[in-house]
PDB file of C-alpha atoms in Angstrom:
ATOM      1  CA  UNK A   1      57.576 -48.992  48.127  1.00 51.00           C
ATOM      2  CA  UNK A   2      59.658 -49.610  51.296  1.00 63.00           C
ATOM      3  CA  UNK A   3      63.375 -50.832  48.466  1.00 77.00           C
ATOM      4  CA  UNK A   4      62.632 -46.857  46.621  1.00 84.00           C
ATOM      5  CA  UNK A   5      63.249 -45.467  50.433  1.00 86.00           C
ATOM      6  CA  UNK A   6      66.699 -47.451  51.164  1.00 88.00           C
ATOM      7  CA  UNK A   7      68.054 -46.503  46.993  1.00 90.00           C
ATOM      8  CA  UNK A   8      67.104 -42.523  48.410  1.00 90.00           C
ATOM      9  CA  UNK A   9      69.064 -43.099  52.098  1.00 91.00           C
ATOM     10  CA  UNK A  10      71.977 -44.897  49.906  1.00 92.00           C
ATOM     11  CA  UNK A  11      72.457 -41.822  48.019  1.00 93.00           C
ATOM     12  CA  UNK A  12      72.164 -39.517  50.509  1.00 93.00           C
ATOM     13  CA  UNK A  13      74.560 -41.502  52.785  1.00 92.00           C
ATOM     14  CA  UNK A  14      76.895 -41.176  49.869  1.00 94.00           C
ATOM     15  CA  UNK A  15      76.088 -37.868  49.535  1.00 93.00           C
ATOM     16  CA  UNK A  16      76.518 -37.013  53.023  1.00 92.00           C
ATOM     17  CA  UNK A  17      80.295 -39.113  53.271  1.00 92.00           C
ATOM     18  CA  UNK A  18      81.501 -36.395  50.169  1.00 92.00           C
ATOM     19  CA  UNK A  19      80.472 -33.779  52.039  1.00 90.00           C
ATOM     20  CA  UNK A  20      82.617 -34.806  55.287  1.00 88.00           C
ATOM     21  CA  UNK A  21      85.590 -35.722  52.938  1.00 88.00           C
ATOM     22  CA  UNK A  22      85.236 -31.340  51.151  1.00 86.00           C
ATOM     23  CA  UNK A  23      84.422 -30.783  54.657  1.00 84.00           C
ATOM     24  CA  UNK A  24      88.523 -31.978  55.298  1.00 84.00           C
ATOM     25  CA  UNK A  25      89.784 -31.100  52.601  1.00 83.00           C
ATOM     26  CA  UNK A  26      89.567 -27.231  52.506  1.00 69.00           C
ATOM     27  CA  UNK A  27      92.536 -26.645  55.210  1.00 71.00           C
ATOM     28  CA  UNK A  28      94.249 -29.663  56.573  1.00 73.00           C
ATOM     29  CA  UNK A  29      93.570 -26.763  60.004  1.00 75.00           C
ATOM     30  CA  UNK A  30      89.476 -26.825  59.896  1.00 77.00           C
ATOM     31  CA  UNK A  31      90.312 -30.808  59.304  1.00 79.00           C
ATOM     32  CA  UNK A  32      87.627 -33.790  60.443  1.00 81.00           C
ATOM     33  CA  UNK A  33      90.089 -35.536  62.799  1.00 83.00           C
ATOM     34  CA  UNK A  34      88.099 -38.582  63.197  1.00 85.00           C
ATOM     35  CA  UNK A  35      87.146 -38.132  59.315  1.00 85.00           C
ATOM     36  CA  UNK A  36      88.779 -41.774  58.561  1.00 90.00           C
ATOM     37  CA  UNK A  37      86.463 -43.268  60.836  1.00 91.00           C
ATOM     38  CA  UNK A  38      83.669 -40.936  59.701  1.00 90.00           C
ATOM     39  CA  UNK A  39      84.318 -42.395  56.394  1.00 93.00           C
ATOM     40  CA  UNK A  40      84.464 -46.332  57.310  1.00 95.00           C
ATOM     41  CA  UNK A  41      80.998 -46.488  59.040  1.00 95.00           C
ATOM     42  CA  UNK A  42      79.961 -44.769  55.703  1.00 94.00           C
ATOM     43  CA  UNK A  43      80.757 -47.234  53.533  1.00 95.00           C
ATOM     44  CA  UNK A  44      79.870 -49.753  56.440  1.00 96.00           C
ATOM     45  CA  UNK A  45      76.033 -48.910  56.416  1.00 95.00           C
ATOM     46  CA  UNK A  46      75.997 -47.434  52.954  1.00 95.00           C
ATOM     47  CA  UNK A  47      76.823 -51.795  52.685  1.00 96.00           C
ATOM     48  CA  UNK A  48      74.314 -52.612  54.792  1.00 95.00           C
ATOM     49  CA  UNK A  49      71.800 -51.200  53.196  1.00 93.00           C
ATOM     50  CA  UNK A  50      73.012 -52.271  49.526  1.00 93.00           C
ATOM     51  CA  UNK A  51      72.541 -56.001  51.433  1.00 92.00           C
ATOM     52  CA  UNK A  52      68.996 -54.870  52.412  1.00 89.00           C
ATOM     53  CA  UNK A  53      67.515 -53.308  48.956  1.00 89.00           C
ATOM     54  CA  UNK A  54      69.772 -56.732  47.588  1.00 89.00           C
ATOM     55  CA  UNK A  55      67.742 -59.240  49.180  1.00 86.00           C
ATOM     56  CA  UNK A  56      64.650 -56.878  49.454  1.00 83.00           C
ATOM     57  CA  UNK A  57      63.472 -58.572  45.799  1.00 83.00           C
ATOM     58  CA  UNK A  58      64.417 -62.387  47.624  1.00 83.00           C
ATOM     59  CA  UNK A  59      63.128 -63.033  50.988  1.00 78.00           C
ATOM     60  CA  UNK A  60      59.949 -62.693  52.484  1.00 74.00           C
ATOM     61  CA  UNK A  61      58.306 -63.446  55.556  1.00 72.00           C
ATOM     62  CA  UNK A  62      58.374 -62.485  59.247  1.00 74.00           C
ATOM     63  CA  UNK A  63      62.225 -63.842  60.008  1.00 80.00           C
ATOM     64  CA  UNK A  64      63.658 -61.639  57.053  1.00 79.00           C
ATOM     65  CA  UNK A  65      61.184 -59.080  58.076  1.00 81.00           C
ATOM     66  CA  UNK A  66      63.486 -58.942  61.547  1.00 84.00           C
ATOM     67  CA  UNK A  67      66.751 -59.136  59.411  1.00 87.00           C
ATOM     68  CA  UNK A  68      65.882 -56.147  57.649  1.00 86.00           C
ATOM     69  CA  UNK A  69      64.715 -54.612  60.869  1.00 87.00           C
ATOM     70  CA  UNK A  70      68.101 -55.528  62.405  1.00 91.00           C
ATOM     71  CA  UNK A  71      70.703 -54.813  59.916  1.00 92.00           C
ATOM     72  CA  UNK A  72      68.863 -51.000  59.390  1.00 92.00           C
ATOM     73  CA  UNK A  73      69.038 -50.752  63.343  1.00 93.00           C
ATOM     74  CA  UNK A  74      72.978 -51.049  62.375  1.00 95.00           C
ATOM     75  CA  UNK A  75      73.592 -48.522  59.566  1.00 95.00           C
ATOM     76  CA  UNK A  76      71.319 -46.297  61.570  1.00 95.00           C
ATOM     77  CA  UNK A  77      73.623 -46.332  64.199  1.00 96.00           C
ATOM     78  CA  UNK A  78      76.391 -46.579  62.761  1.00 96.00           C
ATOM     79  CA  UNK A  79      74.988 -43.229  60.422  1.00 95.00           C
ATOM     80  CA  UNK A  80      73.705 -41.607  64.113  1.00 96.00           C
ATOM     81  CA  UNK A  81      77.339 -41.828  65.475  1.00 95.00           C
ATOM     82  CA  UNK A  82      79.025 -40.204  61.762  1.00 94.00           C
ATOM     83  CA  UNK A  83      77.039 -37.309  62.933  1.00 94.00           C
ATOM     84  CA  UNK A  84      78.243 -37.482  65.865  1.00 94.00           C
ATOM     85  CA  UNK A  85      81.236 -37.101  64.511  1.00 92.00           C
ATOM     86  CA  UNK A  86      80.470 -35.021  62.189  1.00 91.00           C
ATOM     87  CA  UNK A  87      78.388 -32.616  64.558  1.00 89.00           C
ATOM     88  CA  UNK A  88      81.241 -32.530  67.417  1.00 89.00           C
ATOM     89  CA  UNK A  89      83.815 -31.184  64.822  1.00 85.00           C
ATOM     90  CA  UNK A  90      82.059 -28.499  63.867  1.00 83.00           C
ATOM     91  CA  UNK A  91      80.479 -27.037  66.869  1.00 83.00           C
ATOM     92  CA  UNK A  92      84.236 -25.646  67.259  1.00 78.00           C
ATOM     93  CA  UNK A  93      84.398 -23.387  64.214  1.00 78.00           C
ATOM     94  CA  UNK A  94      80.338 -23.225  64.604  1.00 79.00           C
ATOM     95  CA  UNK A  95      81.261 -21.047  67.191  1.00 79.00           C
ATOM     96  CA  UNK A  96      84.351 -18.495  65.419  1.00 76.00           C
ATOM     97  CA  UNK A  97      82.119 -18.159  62.416  1.00 78.00           C
ATOM     98  CA  UNK A  98      78.642 -17.956  63.475  1.00 75.00           C
ATOM     99  CA  UNK A  99      78.400 -16.761  67.037  1.00 78.00           C
ATOM    100  CA  UNK A 100      82.020 -15.172  67.530  1.00 78.00           C
ATOM    101  CA  UNK A 101      82.788 -14.389  63.619  1.00 71.00           C
ATOM    102  CA  UNK A 102      86.526 -15.342  64.593  1.00 75.00           C
ATOM    103  CA  UNK A 103      87.034 -16.547  61.659  1.00 72.00           C
ATOM    104  CA  UNK A 104      83.270 -15.838  59.213  1.00 70.00           C
ATOM    105  CA  UNK A 105      86.155 -14.216  56.958  1.00 77.00           C
ATOM    106  CA  UNK A 106      88.176 -17.063  56.105  1.00 77.00           C
ATOM    107  CA  UNK A 107      87.214 -18.710  53.209  1.00 79.00           C
ATOM    108  CA  UNK A 108      88.381 -21.868  54.297  1.00 79.00           C
ATOM    109  CA  UNK A 109      86.388 -21.947  57.316  1.00 79.00           C
ATOM    110  CA  UNK A 110      83.082 -20.930  55.855  1.00 81.00           C
ATOM    111  CA  UNK A 111      83.877 -23.663  53.345  1.00 82.00           C
ATOM    112  CA  UNK A 112      84.377 -25.574  56.070  1.00 82.00           C
ATOM    113  CA  UNK A 113      82.384 -25.830  58.076  1.00 83.00           C
ATOM    114  CA  UNK A 114      78.788 -25.290  55.118  1.00 85.00           C
ATOM    115  CA  UNK A 115      79.873 -28.245  53.921  1.00 87.00           C
ATOM    116  CA  UNK A 116      80.250 -29.903  57.739  1.00 87.00           C
ATOM    117  CA  UNK A 117      76.773 -28.413  58.502  1.00 89.00           C
ATOM    118  CA  UNK A 118      75.399 -29.964  54.537  1.00 92.00           C
ATOM    119  CA  UNK A 119      77.272 -33.339  55.609  1.00 92.00           C
ATOM    120  CA  UNK A 120      75.469 -33.079  58.956  1.00 92.00           C
ATOM    121  CA  UNK A 121      72.151 -32.620  57.479  1.00 94.00           C
ATOM    122  CA  UNK A 122      72.297 -35.406  55.281  1.00 94.00           C
ATOM    123  CA  UNK A 123      73.806 -37.407  58.121  1.00 94.00           C
ATOM    124  CA  UNK A 124      70.051 -36.478  59.554  1.00 95.00           C
ATOM    125  CA  UNK A 125      68.197 -36.789  56.624  1.00 96.00           C
ATOM    126  CA  UNK A 126      69.293 -40.564  56.042  1.00 94.00           C
ATOM    127  CA  UNK A 127      69.018 -41.756  59.127  1.00 95.00           C
ATOM    128  CA  UNK A 128      65.392 -39.915  59.366  1.00 94.00           C
ATOM    129  CA  UNK A 129      64.294 -41.931  55.285  1.00 92.00           C
ATOM    130  CA  UNK A 130      65.458 -45.204  57.012  1.00 91.00           C
ATOM    131  CA  UNK A 131      63.192 -45.185  60.049  1.00 88.00           C
ATOM    132  CA  UNK A 132      60.622 -44.000  57.431  1.00 87.00           C
ATOM    133  CA  UNK A 133      61.304 -47.488  55.511  1.00 84.00           C
ATOM    134  CA  UNK A 134      60.689 -49.460  58.632  1.00 81.00           C
ATOM    135  CA  UNK A 135      57.536 -48.372  58.988  1.00 81.00           C
ATOM    136  CA  UNK A 136      56.277 -48.044  55.906  1.00 78.00           C
ATOM    137  CA  UNK A 137      57.763 -52.093  55.394  1.00 76.00           C
ATOM    138  CA  UNK A 138      55.828 -52.646  58.853  1.00 74.00           C
ATOM    139  CA  UNK A 139      52.697 -50.784  57.677  1.00 73.00           C
ATOM    140  CA  UNK A 140      52.995 -52.819  54.039  1.00 70.00           C
ATOM    141  CA  UNK A 141      53.830 -56.098  55.926  1.00 66.00           C
ATOM    142  CA  UNK A 142      50.590 -55.429  58.194  1.00 66.00           C
ATOM    143  CA  UNK A 143      48.864 -55.030  55.706  1.00 63.00           C
ATOM    144  CA  UNK A 144      49.305 -57.466  53.820  1.00 61.00           C
ATOM    145  CA  UNK A 145      49.188 -60.560  57.083  1.00 63.00           C
ATOM    146  CA  UNK A 146      45.613 -61.794  56.720  1.00 62.00           C
ATOM    147  CA  UNK A 147      44.574 -64.428  59.616  1.00 64.00           C
ATOM    148  CA  UNK A 148      43.663 -67.363  58.176  1.00 66.00           C
ATOM    149  CA  UNK A 149      40.040 -65.997  60.122  1.00 70.00           C
ATOM    150  CA  UNK A 150      40.356 -64.075  57.381  1.00 74.00           C
ATOM    151  CA  UNK A 151      40.718 -65.488  54.484  1.00 77.00           C
ATOM    152  CA  UNK A 152      37.862 -68.369  55.238  1.00 80.00           C
ATOM    153  CA  UNK A 153      35.145 -66.034  55.497  1.00 80.00           C
ATOM    154  CA  UNK A 154      36.567 -63.700  53.068  1.00 82.00           C
ATOM    155  CA  UNK A 155      35.991 -67.739  50.542  1.00 86.00           C
ATOM    156  CA  UNK A 156      32.180 -68.703  52.687  1.00 87.00           C
ATOM    157  CA  UNK A 157      31.254 -64.925  51.140  1.00 86.00           C
ATOM    158  CA  UNK A 158      33.049 -65.370  47.236  1.00 87.00           C
ATOM    159  CA  UNK A 159      31.392 -69.493  47.908  1.00 87.00           C
ATOM    160  CA  UNK A 160      27.385 -68.083  48.422  1.00 87.00           C
ATOM    161  CA  UNK A 161      27.925 -64.919  46.646  1.00 86.00           C
ATOM    162  CA  UNK A 162      28.599 -67.666  43.755  1.00 84.00           C
ATOM    163  CA  UNK A 163      25.866 -69.360  44.680  1.00 84.00           C
ATOM    164  CA  UNK A 164      24.062 -66.769  44.951  1.00 84.00           C
ATOM    165  CA  UNK A 165      24.618 -66.094  41.363  1.00 82.00           C
ATOM    166  CA  UNK A 166      24.065 -69.679  39.783  1.00 80.00           C
ATOM    167  CA  UNK A 167      20.666 -69.530  40.727  1.00 71.00           C
TER     168      UNK A 167
END
């Protein structure tokens, strides 16, 4: 289950990067000045998520879970910076288009803003999906983790049932 959620985060992160690129390419006046930083951080975060996805089939146990959590935290940190940059770069444009109507008739500014807001929404969605994937992984690990005493008690119950069935 957690691996499917990681795949969703990968796709959403790639979509967010593409929308940020479209937002910046609408017109050079409305370009995101830190676009290349956003693209690099997004690609590193997606690469980390791909590593998590690939290793999730082979690595098991508490140490693997800790490593996955650290990698997921690094990806979330990078994506949060990307979200901040995209929102910061689009804040002035939001004022021009939505609040003061100075640029509301300019199709390029409206497109840049629309793609920028969609990109920010995708970044936020990706961050939320990664938080959910961490919770899903934690819950699954807690479900599977049983103490030695619980296992021994289950074995004793099964042995008693077997002895009763044989009589």
